[in-house]
PDB file of C-alpha atoms in Angstrom:
ATOM      1  CA  UNK U   1       0.000   0.000   0.000  1.00 44.00           C
ATOM      2  CA  UNK U   2       2.826   2.400   0.850  1.00 53.00           C
ATOM      3  CA  UNK U   3       4.392   1.948  -2.564  1.00 59.00           C
ATOM      4  CA  UNK U   4       1.080   2.633  -4.341  1.00 86.00           C
ATOM      5  CA  UNK U   5       0.556   5.691  -2.149  1.00 88.00           C
ATOM      6  CA  UNK U   6       4.097   6.868  -2.866  1.00 89.00           C
ATOM      7  CA  UNK U   7       3.522   6.581  -6.624  1.00 90.00           C
ATOM      8  CA  UNK U   8       0.370   8.725  -6.430  1.00 93.00           C
ATOM      9  CA  UNK U   9       2.064  11.306  -4.206  1.00 93.00           C
ATOM     10  CA  UNK U  10       5.038  11.456  -6.562  1.00 92.00           C
ATOM     11  CA  UNK U  11       2.691  12.012  -9.517  1.00 93.00           C
ATOM     12  CA  UNK U  12       0.883  14.885  -7.762  1.00 94.00           C
ATOM     13  CA  UNK U  13       4.263  16.267  -6.656  1.00 93.00           C
ATOM     14  CA  UNK U  14       5.425  16.369 -10.289  1.00 93.00           C
ATOM     15  CA  UNK U  15       2.205  18.112 -11.358  1.00 93.00           C
ATOM     16  CA  UNK U  16       2.617  20.701  -8.587  1.00 93.00           C
ATOM     17  CA  UNK U  17       6.214  21.343  -9.669  1.00 90.00           C
ATOM     18  CA  UNK U  18       5.160  21.725 -13.317  1.00 90.00           C
ATOM     19  CA  UNK U  19       2.428  24.237 -12.456  1.00 91.00           C
ATOM     20  CA  UNK U  20       4.828  26.115 -10.183  1.00 89.00           C
ATOM     21  CA  UNK U  21       7.566  26.423 -12.795  1.00 86.00           C
ATOM     22  CA  UNK U  22       5.259  26.956 -15.785  1.00 88.00           C
ATOM     23  CA  UNK U  23       2.992  29.358 -13.940  1.00 87.00           C
ATOM     24  CA  UNK U  24       5.884  31.582 -12.921  1.00 86.00           C
ATOM     25  CA  UNK U  25       7.011  31.757 -16.549  1.00 88.00           C
ATOM     26  CA  UNK U  26       3.514  32.787 -17.621  1.00 90.00           C
ATOM     27  CA  UNK U  27       3.358  35.562 -15.030  1.00 88.00           C
ATOM     28  CA  UNK U  28       6.858  36.691 -16.018  1.00 88.00           C
ATOM     29  CA  UNK U  29       5.855  37.118 -19.674  1.00 90.00           C
ATOM     30  CA  UNK U  30       2.514  38.770 -18.881  1.00 91.00           C
ATOM     31  CA  UNK U  31       4.201  41.294 -16.585  1.00 88.00           C
ATOM     32  CA  UNK U  32       5.769  42.999 -19.605  1.00 89.00           C
ATOM     33  CA  UNK U  33       2.291  44.106 -20.697  1.00 91.00           C
ATOM     34  CA  UNK U  34       1.119  44.947 -17.175  1.00 88.00           C
ATOM     35  CA  UNK U  35       3.902  47.501 -16.767  1.00 87.00           C
ATOM     36  CA  UNK U  36       3.891  48.799 -20.359  1.00 90.00           C
ATOM     37  CA  UNK U  37       2.891  52.459 -20.041  1.00 87.00           C
ATOM     38  CA  UNK U  38       2.268  52.745 -23.806  1.00 89.00           C
ATOM     39  CA  UNK U  39      -0.823  50.538 -23.435  1.00 91.00           C
ATOM     40  CA  UNK U  40      -4.148  51.822 -22.191  1.00 91.00           C
ATOM     41  CA  UNK U  41      -4.950  51.290 -18.525  1.00 88.00           C
ATOM     42  CA  UNK U  42      -7.804  48.924 -19.407  1.00 90.00           C
ATOM     43  CA  UNK U  43      -5.505  46.833 -21.592  1.00 93.00           C
ATOM     44  CA  UNK U  44      -2.905  46.658 -18.828  1.00 90.00           C
ATOM     45  CA  UNK U  45      -5.566  45.633 -16.319  1.00 89.00           C
ATOM     46  CA  UNK U  46      -6.682  42.815 -18.627  1.00 93.00           C
ATOM     47  CA  UNK U  47      -3.121  41.521 -18.717  1.00 92.00           C
ATOM     48  CA  UNK U  48      -2.937  41.856 -14.926  1.00 89.00           C
ATOM     49  CA  UNK U  49      -6.063  39.721 -14.606  1.00 91.00           C
ATOM     50  CA  UNK U  50      -4.459  37.112 -16.862  1.00 93.00           C
ATOM     51  CA  UNK U  51      -1.325  37.163 -14.698  1.00 91.00           C
ATOM     52  CA  UNK U  52      -3.367  36.586 -11.539  1.00 90.00           C
ATOM     53  CA  UNK U  53      -5.237  33.676 -13.119  1.00 93.00           C
ATOM     54  CA  UNK U  54      -1.973  32.045 -14.172  1.00 93.00           C
ATOM     55  CA  UNK U  55      -0.298  32.791 -10.861  1.00 91.00           C
ATOM     56  CA  UNK U  56      -2.922  31.013  -8.748  1.00 94.00           C
ATOM     57  CA  UNK U  57      -1.818  27.721 -10.309  1.00 92.00           C
ATOM     58  CA  UNK U  58       1.802  28.474  -9.418  1.00 91.00           C
ATOM     59  CA  UNK U  59       0.777  29.446  -5.873  1.00 91.00           C
ATOM     60  CA  UNK U  60      -1.253  26.257  -5.526  1.00 95.00           C
ATOM     61  CA  UNK U  61       1.735  24.236  -6.676  1.00 93.00           C
ATOM     62  CA  UNK U  62       4.193  25.846  -4.264  1.00 91.00           C
ATOM     63  CA  UNK U  63       1.838  25.393  -1.295  1.00 92.00           C
ATOM     64  CA  UNK U  64       1.157  21.720  -2.094  1.00 95.00           C
ATOM     65  CA  UNK U  65       4.778  20.793  -2.732  1.00 94.00           C
ATOM     66  CA  UNK U  66       5.818  20.918   0.903  1.00 93.00           C
ATOM     67  CA  UNK U  67       3.108  18.684   2.437  1.00 95.00           C
ATOM     68  CA  UNK U  68       3.520  16.283  -0.473  1.00 96.00           C
ATOM     69  CA  UNK U  69       7.264  16.214   0.189  1.00 94.00           C
ATOM     70  CA  UNK U  70       6.727  15.685   3.912  1.00 95.00           C
ATOM     71  CA  UNK U  71       4.241  12.886   3.274  1.00 95.00           C
ATOM     72  CA  UNK U  72       6.670  11.139   0.925  1.00 94.00           C
ATOM     73  CA  UNK U  73       9.459  11.734   3.433  1.00 94.00           C
ATOM     74  CA  UNK U  74       7.340   9.932   6.023  1.00 94.00           C
ATOM     75  CA  UNK U  75       6.936   6.961   3.678  1.00 92.00           C
ATOM     76  CA  UNK U  76      10.693   6.939   3.019  1.00 92.00           C
ATOM     77  CA  UNK U  77      11.223   6.802   6.789  1.00 93.00           C
ATOM     78  CA  UNK U  78      12.716  10.289   7.164  1.00 95.00           C
ATOM     79  CA  UNK U  79       9.852  11.614   9.299  1.00 93.00           C
ATOM     80  CA  UNK U  80       8.573   8.963  11.732  1.00 91.00           C
ATOM     81  CA  UNK U  81       7.134  11.810  13.826  1.00 90.00           C
ATOM     82  CA  UNK U  82       4.323  12.161  11.282  1.00 90.00           C
ATOM     83  CA  UNK U  83       2.778   8.824  12.231  1.00 84.00           C
ATOM     84  CA  UNK U  84      -0.985   8.852  12.753  1.00 81.00           C
ATOM     85  CA  UNK U  85      -2.374  12.197  13.898  1.00 89.00           C
ATOM     86  CA  UNK U  86       0.818  14.024  12.940  1.00 90.00           C
ATOM     87  CA  UNK U  87       0.196  13.364   9.255  1.00 93.00           C
ATOM     88  CA  UNK U  88      -3.419  14.522   9.541  1.00 94.00           C
ATOM     89  CA  UNK U  89      -2.499  17.721  11.379  1.00 94.00           C
ATOM     90  CA  UNK U  90       0.192  18.472   8.824  1.00 94.00           C
ATOM     91  CA  UNK U  91      -2.316  18.234   5.961  1.00 95.00           C
ATOM     92  CA  UNK U  92      -4.918  20.307   7.845  1.00 95.00           C
ATOM     93  CA  UNK U  93      -2.341  23.084   8.297  1.00 93.00           C
ATOM     94  CA  UNK U  94      -1.287  23.170   4.655  1.00 94.00           C
ATOM     95  CA  UNK U  95      -4.823  22.873   3.281  1.00 95.00           C
ATOM     96  CA  UNK U  96      -5.747  25.849   5.496  1.00 94.00           C
ATOM     97  CA  UNK U  97      -2.813  27.752   3.997  1.00 93.00           C
ATOM     98  CA  UNK U  98      -4.015  26.753   0.513  1.00 95.00           C
ATOM     99  CA  UNK U  99      -7.514  27.972   1.411  1.00 95.00           C
ATOM    100  CA  UNK U 100      -6.082  31.363   2.369  1.00 93.00           C
ATOM    101  CA  UNK U 101      -4.190  31.496  -0.914  1.00 93.00           C
ATOM    102  CA  UNK U 102      -7.364  30.880  -2.912  1.00 95.00           C
ATOM    103  CA  UNK U 103      -9.377  33.320  -0.780  1.00 94.00           C
ATOM    104  CA  UNK U 104      -6.790  36.018  -1.510  1.00 90.00           C
ATOM    105  CA  UNK U 105      -7.068  35.207  -5.235  1.00 92.00           C
ATOM    106  CA  UNK U 106     -10.869  35.342  -5.260  1.00 93.00           C
ATOM    107  CA  UNK U 107     -10.885  38.666  -3.371  1.00 91.00           C
ATOM    108  CA  UNK U 108      -7.773  40.024  -5.135  1.00 84.00           C
ATOM    109  CA  UNK U 109      -9.329  43.359  -6.140  1.00 78.00           C
ATOM    110  CA  UNK U 110     -10.622  44.157  -2.638  1.00 85.00           C
ATOM    111  CA  UNK U 111      -9.131  45.403   0.611  1.00 85.00           C
ATOM    112  CA  UNK U 112     -10.037  42.037   2.183  1.00 90.00           C
ATOM    113  CA  UNK U 113      -8.013  40.240  -0.481  1.00 86.00           C
ATOM    114  CA  UNK U 114      -5.003  42.453   0.191  1.00 83.00           C
ATOM    115  CA  UNK U 115      -5.274  41.802   3.938  1.00 88.00           C
ATOM    116  CA  UNK U 116      -5.531  38.036   3.403  1.00 90.00           C
ATOM    117  CA  UNK U 117      -2.489  38.154   1.138  1.00 86.00           C
ATOM    118  CA  UNK U 118      -0.491  40.066   3.754  1.00 86.00           C
ATOM    119  CA  UNK U 119      -1.543  37.596   6.463  1.00 90.00           C
ATOM    120  CA  UNK U 120      -0.565  34.664   4.270  1.00 87.00           C
ATOM    121  CA  UNK U 121       2.804  36.303   3.636  1.00 86.00           C
ATOM    122  CA  UNK U 122       3.379  36.805   7.382  1.00 89.00           C
ATOM    123  CA  UNK U 123       2.752  33.096   7.985  1.00 89.00           C
ATOM    124  CA  UNK U 124       5.599  32.271   5.651  1.00 90.00           C
ATOM    125  CA  UNK U 125       8.245  33.827   7.906  1.00 93.00           C
ATOM    126  CA  UNK U 126       7.954  31.310  10.784  1.00 94.00           C
ATOM    127  CA  UNK U 127       7.484  28.519   8.237  1.00 93.00           C
ATOM    128  CA  UNK U 128      10.713  29.462   6.443  1.00 95.00           C
ATOM    129  CA  UNK U 129      12.586  29.694   9.756  1.00 96.00           C
ATOM    130  CA  UNK U 130      11.214  26.311  10.823  1.00 95.00           C
ATOM    131  CA  UNK U 131      12.216  24.626   7.562  1.00 96.00           C
ATOM    132  CA  UNK U 132      15.755  26.017   7.768  1.00 96.00           C
ATOM    133  CA  UNK U 133      16.072  24.940  11.418  1.00 96.00           C
ATOM    134  CA  UNK U 134      14.854  21.401  10.697  1.00 95.00           C
ATOM    135  CA  UNK U 135      17.214  21.131   7.716  1.00 95.00           C
ATOM    136  CA  UNK U 136      20.253  22.238   9.702  1.00 95.00           C
ATOM    137  CA  UNK U 137      19.357  19.853  12.535  1.00 95.00           C
ATOM    138  CA  UNK U 138      19.023  17.031   9.991  1.00 95.00           C
ATOM    139  CA  UNK U 139      22.563  17.692   8.687  1.00 94.00           C
ATOM    140  CA  UNK U 140      23.755  17.477  12.301  1.00 93.00           C
ATOM    141  CA  UNK U 141      21.961  14.184  12.876  1.00 91.00           C
ATOM    142  CA  UNK U 142      19.415  15.726  15.237  1.00 90.00           C
ATOM    143  CA  UNK U 143      15.729  16.536  15.213  1.00 84.00           C
ATOM    144  CA  UNK U 144      12.670  14.928  13.678  1.00 93.00           C
ATOM    145  CA  UNK U 145      14.116  14.631  10.155  1.00 95.00           C
ATOM    146  CA  UNK U 146      16.144  11.409  10.288  1.00 94.00           C
ATOM    147  CA  UNK U 147      18.627  11.181   7.417  1.00 95.00           C
ATOM    148  CA  UNK U 148      22.171   9.988   6.883  1.00 91.00           C
ATOM    149  CA  UNK U 149      24.759   9.346   4.152  1.00 91.00           C
ATOM    150  CA  UNK U 150      22.956   8.839   0.857  1.00 92.00           C
ATOM    151  CA  UNK U 151      19.819  10.691   1.965  1.00 95.00           C
ATOM    152  CA  UNK U 152      21.093  14.214   2.639  1.00 96.00           C
ATOM    153  CA  UNK U 153      19.402  15.265  -0.600  1.00 96.00           C
ATOM    154  CA  UNK U 154      16.154  15.403   1.379  1.00 96.00           C
ATOM    155  CA  UNK U 155      17.041  18.225   3.836  1.00 96.00           C
ATOM    156  CA  UNK U 156      18.857  19.966   0.988  1.00 96.00           C
ATOM    157  CA  UNK U 157      15.578  20.021  -0.945  1.00 95.00           C
ATOM    158  CA  UNK U 158      13.887  21.424   2.138  1.00 95.00           C
ATOM    159  CA  UNK U 159      16.338  24.281   2.538  1.00 96.00           C
ATOM    160  CA  UNK U 160      16.137  25.131  -1.189  1.00 96.00           C
ATOM    161  CA  UNK U 161      12.352  25.186  -0.859  1.00 95.00           C
ATOM    162  CA  UNK U 162      12.710  27.642   2.040  1.00 96.00           C
ATOM    163  CA  UNK U 163      14.954  29.818  -0.131  1.00 96.00           C
ATOM    164  CA  UNK U 164      12.354  29.685  -2.920  1.00 93.00           C
ATOM    165  CA  UNK U 165       9.701  30.818  -0.430  1.00 93.00           C
ATOM    166  CA  UNK U 166      11.886  33.832   0.384  1.00 93.00           C
ATOM    167  CA  UNK U 167      12.046  34.794  -3.287  1.00 93.00           C
ATOM    168  CA  UNK U 168       8.329  34.115  -3.574  1.00 89.00           C
ATOM    169  CA  UNK U 169       7.638  36.577  -0.778  1.00 89.00           C
ATOM    170  CA  UNK U 170       9.201  39.361  -2.814  1.00 91.00           C
ATOM    171  CA  UNK U 171       7.390  38.327  -6.005  1.00 88.00           C
ATOM    172  CA  UNK U 172       4.075  38.146  -4.098  1.00 83.00           C
ATOM    173  CA  UNK U 173       4.726  41.655  -2.775  1.00 86.00           C
ATOM    174  CA  UNK U 174       5.269  42.968  -6.299  1.00 87.00           C
ATOM    175  CA  UNK U 175       2.005  41.451  -7.539  1.00 84.00           C
ATOM    176  CA  UNK U 176       0.082  42.649  -4.478  1.00 82.00           C
ATOM    177  CA  UNK U 177       1.315  46.166  -5.175  1.00 85.00           C
ATOM    178  CA  UNK U 178      -0.123  46.003  -8.692  1.00 85.00           C
ATOM    179  CA  UNK U 179      -3.619  46.252  -7.231  1.00 81.00           C
ATOM    180  CA  UNK U 180      -2.613  49.258  -5.133  1.00 84.00           C
ATOM    181  CA  UNK U 181      -0.815  51.015  -7.989  1.00 88.00           C
ATOM    182  CA  UNK U 182      -3.556  50.457 -10.544  1.00 86.00           C
ATOM    183  CA  UNK U 183      -6.093  51.994  -8.173  1.00 85.00           C
ATOM    184  CA  UNK U 184      -3.936  55.121  -8.186  1.00 86.00           C
ATOM    185  CA  UNK U 185      -3.464  55.028 -11.982  1.00 87.00           C
ATOM    186  CA  UNK U 186      -7.239  54.809 -12.445  1.00 85.00           C
ATOM    187  CA  UNK U 187      -7.403  58.425 -11.261  1.00 84.00           C
ATOM    188  CA  UNK U 188      -5.068  59.478 -14.068  1.00 84.00           C
ATOM    189  CA  UNK U 189      -1.454  59.129 -15.283  1.00 84.00           C
ATOM    190  CA  UNK U 190       1.046  59.223 -12.436  1.00 85.00           C
ATOM    191  CA  UNK U 191       4.753  59.248 -13.269  1.00 89.00           C
ATOM    192  CA  UNK U 192       5.794  58.388  -9.704  1.00 90.00           C
ATOM    193  CA  UNK U 193       3.556  55.304  -9.598  1.00 90.00           C
ATOM    194  CA  UNK U 194       4.730  54.199 -13.035  1.00 88.00           C
ATOM    195  CA  UNK U 195       8.345  54.602 -11.899  1.00 90.00           C
ATOM    196  CA  UNK U 196       7.652  52.338  -8.921  1.00 90.00           C
ATOM    197  CA  UNK U 197       6.086  49.742 -11.219  1.00 88.00           C
ATOM    198  CA  UNK U 198       9.091  49.833 -13.542  1.00 89.00           C
ATOM    199  CA  UNK U 199      11.614  49.596 -10.707  1.00 90.00           C
ATOM    200  CA  UNK U 200       9.873  46.739  -8.897  1.00 90.00           C
ATOM    201  CA  UNK U 201       9.248  44.691 -12.024  1.00 87.00           C
ATOM    202  CA  UNK U 202      12.909  45.032 -13.042  1.00 89.00           C
ATOM    203  CA  UNK U 203      13.937  43.680  -9.627  1.00 91.00           C
ATOM    204  CA  UNK U 204      11.297  40.954  -9.841  1.00 89.00           C
ATOM    205  CA  UNK U 205      12.620  39.735 -13.180  1.00 89.00           C
ATOM    206  CA  UNK U 206      16.089  39.237 -11.717  1.00 91.00           C
ATOM    207  CA  UNK U 207      14.518  37.391  -8.780  1.00 91.00           C
ATOM    208  CA  UNK U 208      12.500  35.256 -11.213  1.00 88.00           C
ATOM    209  CA  UNK U 209      15.649  33.931 -12.902  1.00 90.00           C
ATOM    210  CA  UNK U 210      17.073  32.933  -9.507  1.00 92.00           C
ATOM    211  CA  UNK U 211      13.685  31.395  -8.703  1.00 90.00           C
ATOM    212  CA  UNK U 212      13.775  29.156 -11.789  1.00 87.00           C
ATOM    213  CA  UNK U 213      17.332  28.029 -11.089  1.00 91.00           C
ATOM    214  CA  UNK U 214      16.314  27.147  -7.529  1.00 93.00           C
ATOM    215  CA  UNK U 215      13.221  25.258  -8.685  1.00 88.00           C
ATOM    216  CA  UNK U 216      15.324  23.359 -11.215  1.00 89.00           C
ATOM    217  CA  UNK U 217      17.758  22.465  -8.431  1.00 92.00           C
ATOM    218  CA  UNK U 218      14.930  21.105  -6.299  1.00 91.00           C
ATOM    219  CA  UNK U 219      13.722  19.014  -9.270  1.00 89.00           C
ATOM    220  CA  UNK U 220      17.239  17.693  -9.870  1.00 92.00           C
ATOM    221  CA  UNK U 221      17.693  16.591  -6.252  1.00 92.00           C
ATOM    222  CA  UNK U 222      14.324  14.867  -6.167  1.00 89.00           C
ATOM    223  CA  UNK U 223      14.979  13.049  -9.446  1.00 89.00           C
ATOM    224  CA  UNK U 224      18.605  11.999  -8.915  1.00 92.00           C
ATOM    225  CA  UNK U 225      18.974  11.795  -5.101  1.00 92.00           C
ATOM    226  CA  UNK U 226      22.728  12.294  -5.576  1.00 92.00           C
ATOM    227  CA  UNK U 227      23.983  12.297  -1.975  1.00 93.00           C
TER     228      UNK U 227
END
């Protein structure tokens, strides 16, 4: 049964990774039109809506990847602590996080949506710190993640995922600001707001390249398990 379950989890894990990587590329390309001041505001807003609709798939993928990875890690024997209720509680936590992500998407043009997005972003800070701590403890042979020679790829994947979440925080901030900036632009052309859009999207594009390299590294470790 465990091997059948592992196969299904691995399949969903691959799908989540594909939507994460592909979705980020779609948002990256659409952002050129969102920030293009030569287009009409309505045209730019249509591209922004497209970017949000693509991005929700990437956000869904990134949220699901970690519980899927933890569940598979439990089957591999790396996380015996997740026996029984631990596994259930872990999934409840991450499905709640996913629910917040979708609520923020549905309410993306409202103040409530912005507040949900900010709350979801704040939750990432302790999660990132926890992942890094568990990974470091695993390298030292301590803590709930039980690995050894030949299986250190697992905590390495975890710490790369935490790094990707850090980049994602900045990219989420940039997209959240689009809603704020476009409200201001609706009142008329604003050179200062446009300058902020241009500056932030230029920074975000650099971050996106690092993001893709990191995601590719996570894929490589999961596929090859090299150390």
